[in-house]
C-alpha angles and dihedrals in degrees: 000000000000091000092051092050094063136089110303095036090052088056089057089052092048092052092045092243097125091118089062093065116085125171123200123188120229118217123228129231132217117274120238124219104193146008091274089065098246113172117246112241121211107258092221096044120028091196092063124076121217114243135197138191115276096225134262092285086085090075092085094053091044092054088051096044093048092048093235096122091053091045091053091049094047092049092055099253110155109192139034124196121207112197139167111247091212090069112068094177092069090087087078091060102053100080096044090047091049091051091051092047093050092045094050098031092235121186089200130014123187124204113232138180130202109279132202118232111269093013113153094247133102116257133214112240140170109231116200125199124214090256090059098256112138136199127196106210146136118273118195115242095243089059098038100072098049090044092052092049089061090058120086090221096055106034091148091058126220101356135142119273106240090220095059106017089233137092116271087237113072121224117259112225096185102246111133133190115197134186104241100214094056092035094055091046091053093047088052089058126098095281092054091211096306109144126201118284130225138177125227108186128180107221123222095221144349093285086076092211105106126047125230087231133357115286134192145205108272141176137206130226092219090069088076091111088072090062093040094054092041092055102029099030115193089351091072111108112203123170145144141233119218118206133170115281094227089060102042114018133055111122128197096218105124130071115237093265094053090042092054091049091051092048091050089058092052095254128122109279094225091204131136092256094050091045090054092047092049090048091058092041092056091056090047090056094045093047094045094050097041102040105032089232118155107240122187113209121212123233118264117265129199118246111186090331094315118115111224138165107212099167140114091032111206127176122178109190119220088243087066100043134348099187137036087246090059090048090054091050095049104034117050129176127318137119132268122193125222093251096054134113121203128182120176120186131168141042123277096040118137122179125192129182095346113181107198127183103159136013128327128174117186114189123172117189125213106298095202 
């Protein structure tokens, strides 16, 4: 209750959108301590069992159990977007994904980014059975390479395609767009939105009997195609949309220490500071390409061992422009220095030949 009474939630109340906020509670499952499946007992109270979250795959069952999926379908809503709140850049993907889903009549559409061979990220694949039936679904990276090596077409495993420099299998970033009528119908089926479970323990030693820390059965929301094909059969339409990583994917999932370690290995840091820097950088690229403005980028600086470029800081609110075409129509020419900050919010704003060397916030309130 305290969390909901602060800041953002108050905005919803002010704009009379309280009815749009629904909260569903996920259950926990018992934690397991070893390969025999022994339950983990609380160290301070031997009569209590340790529990852990069951994974984000529960979201489908929760939407069925709460009745929300059926409510959406009955009220005529057409699409539902599942996104990771650690990745602010995902807002740039929603409209393109929606266009693709409408054009191809997808029941489910996954957002992907180009992926390097062997990269520690799940990949979207199409698996084909001997009888010709196929399934488009995520395969985790630790399973992808050995699976590919068993295929005559990919004997070298998960490697880069020389023509593109990337793996043939795009990286899944776990943002899903589903068609509500078919989604609600599948959830109302016998499985009630419950996806398959798996266990992914980290073993203490080579005996592979005891875990480093308690694990649990878990499930993933990206396994939804298994339910779709089970209920809809060959009628299920599952696809993906691949967009550039700089525009759609930079999560804040690592603490600074883990982010610095990742950066030292040449991988994206995935830290709050790098996510913020990439958020600004995406707007710099969009604005520069769409408006023709000259934008001076600052040199990278190190923040707790993580190289980031935080300036200039530019934020273009959706109320100002939703697409790059709109940006080009409303922002024309000009010059922005590397030490500048620019925030533009509100409809009806047009900017021409702006020369900015400092901070500028333009905020237009509702004109009605």
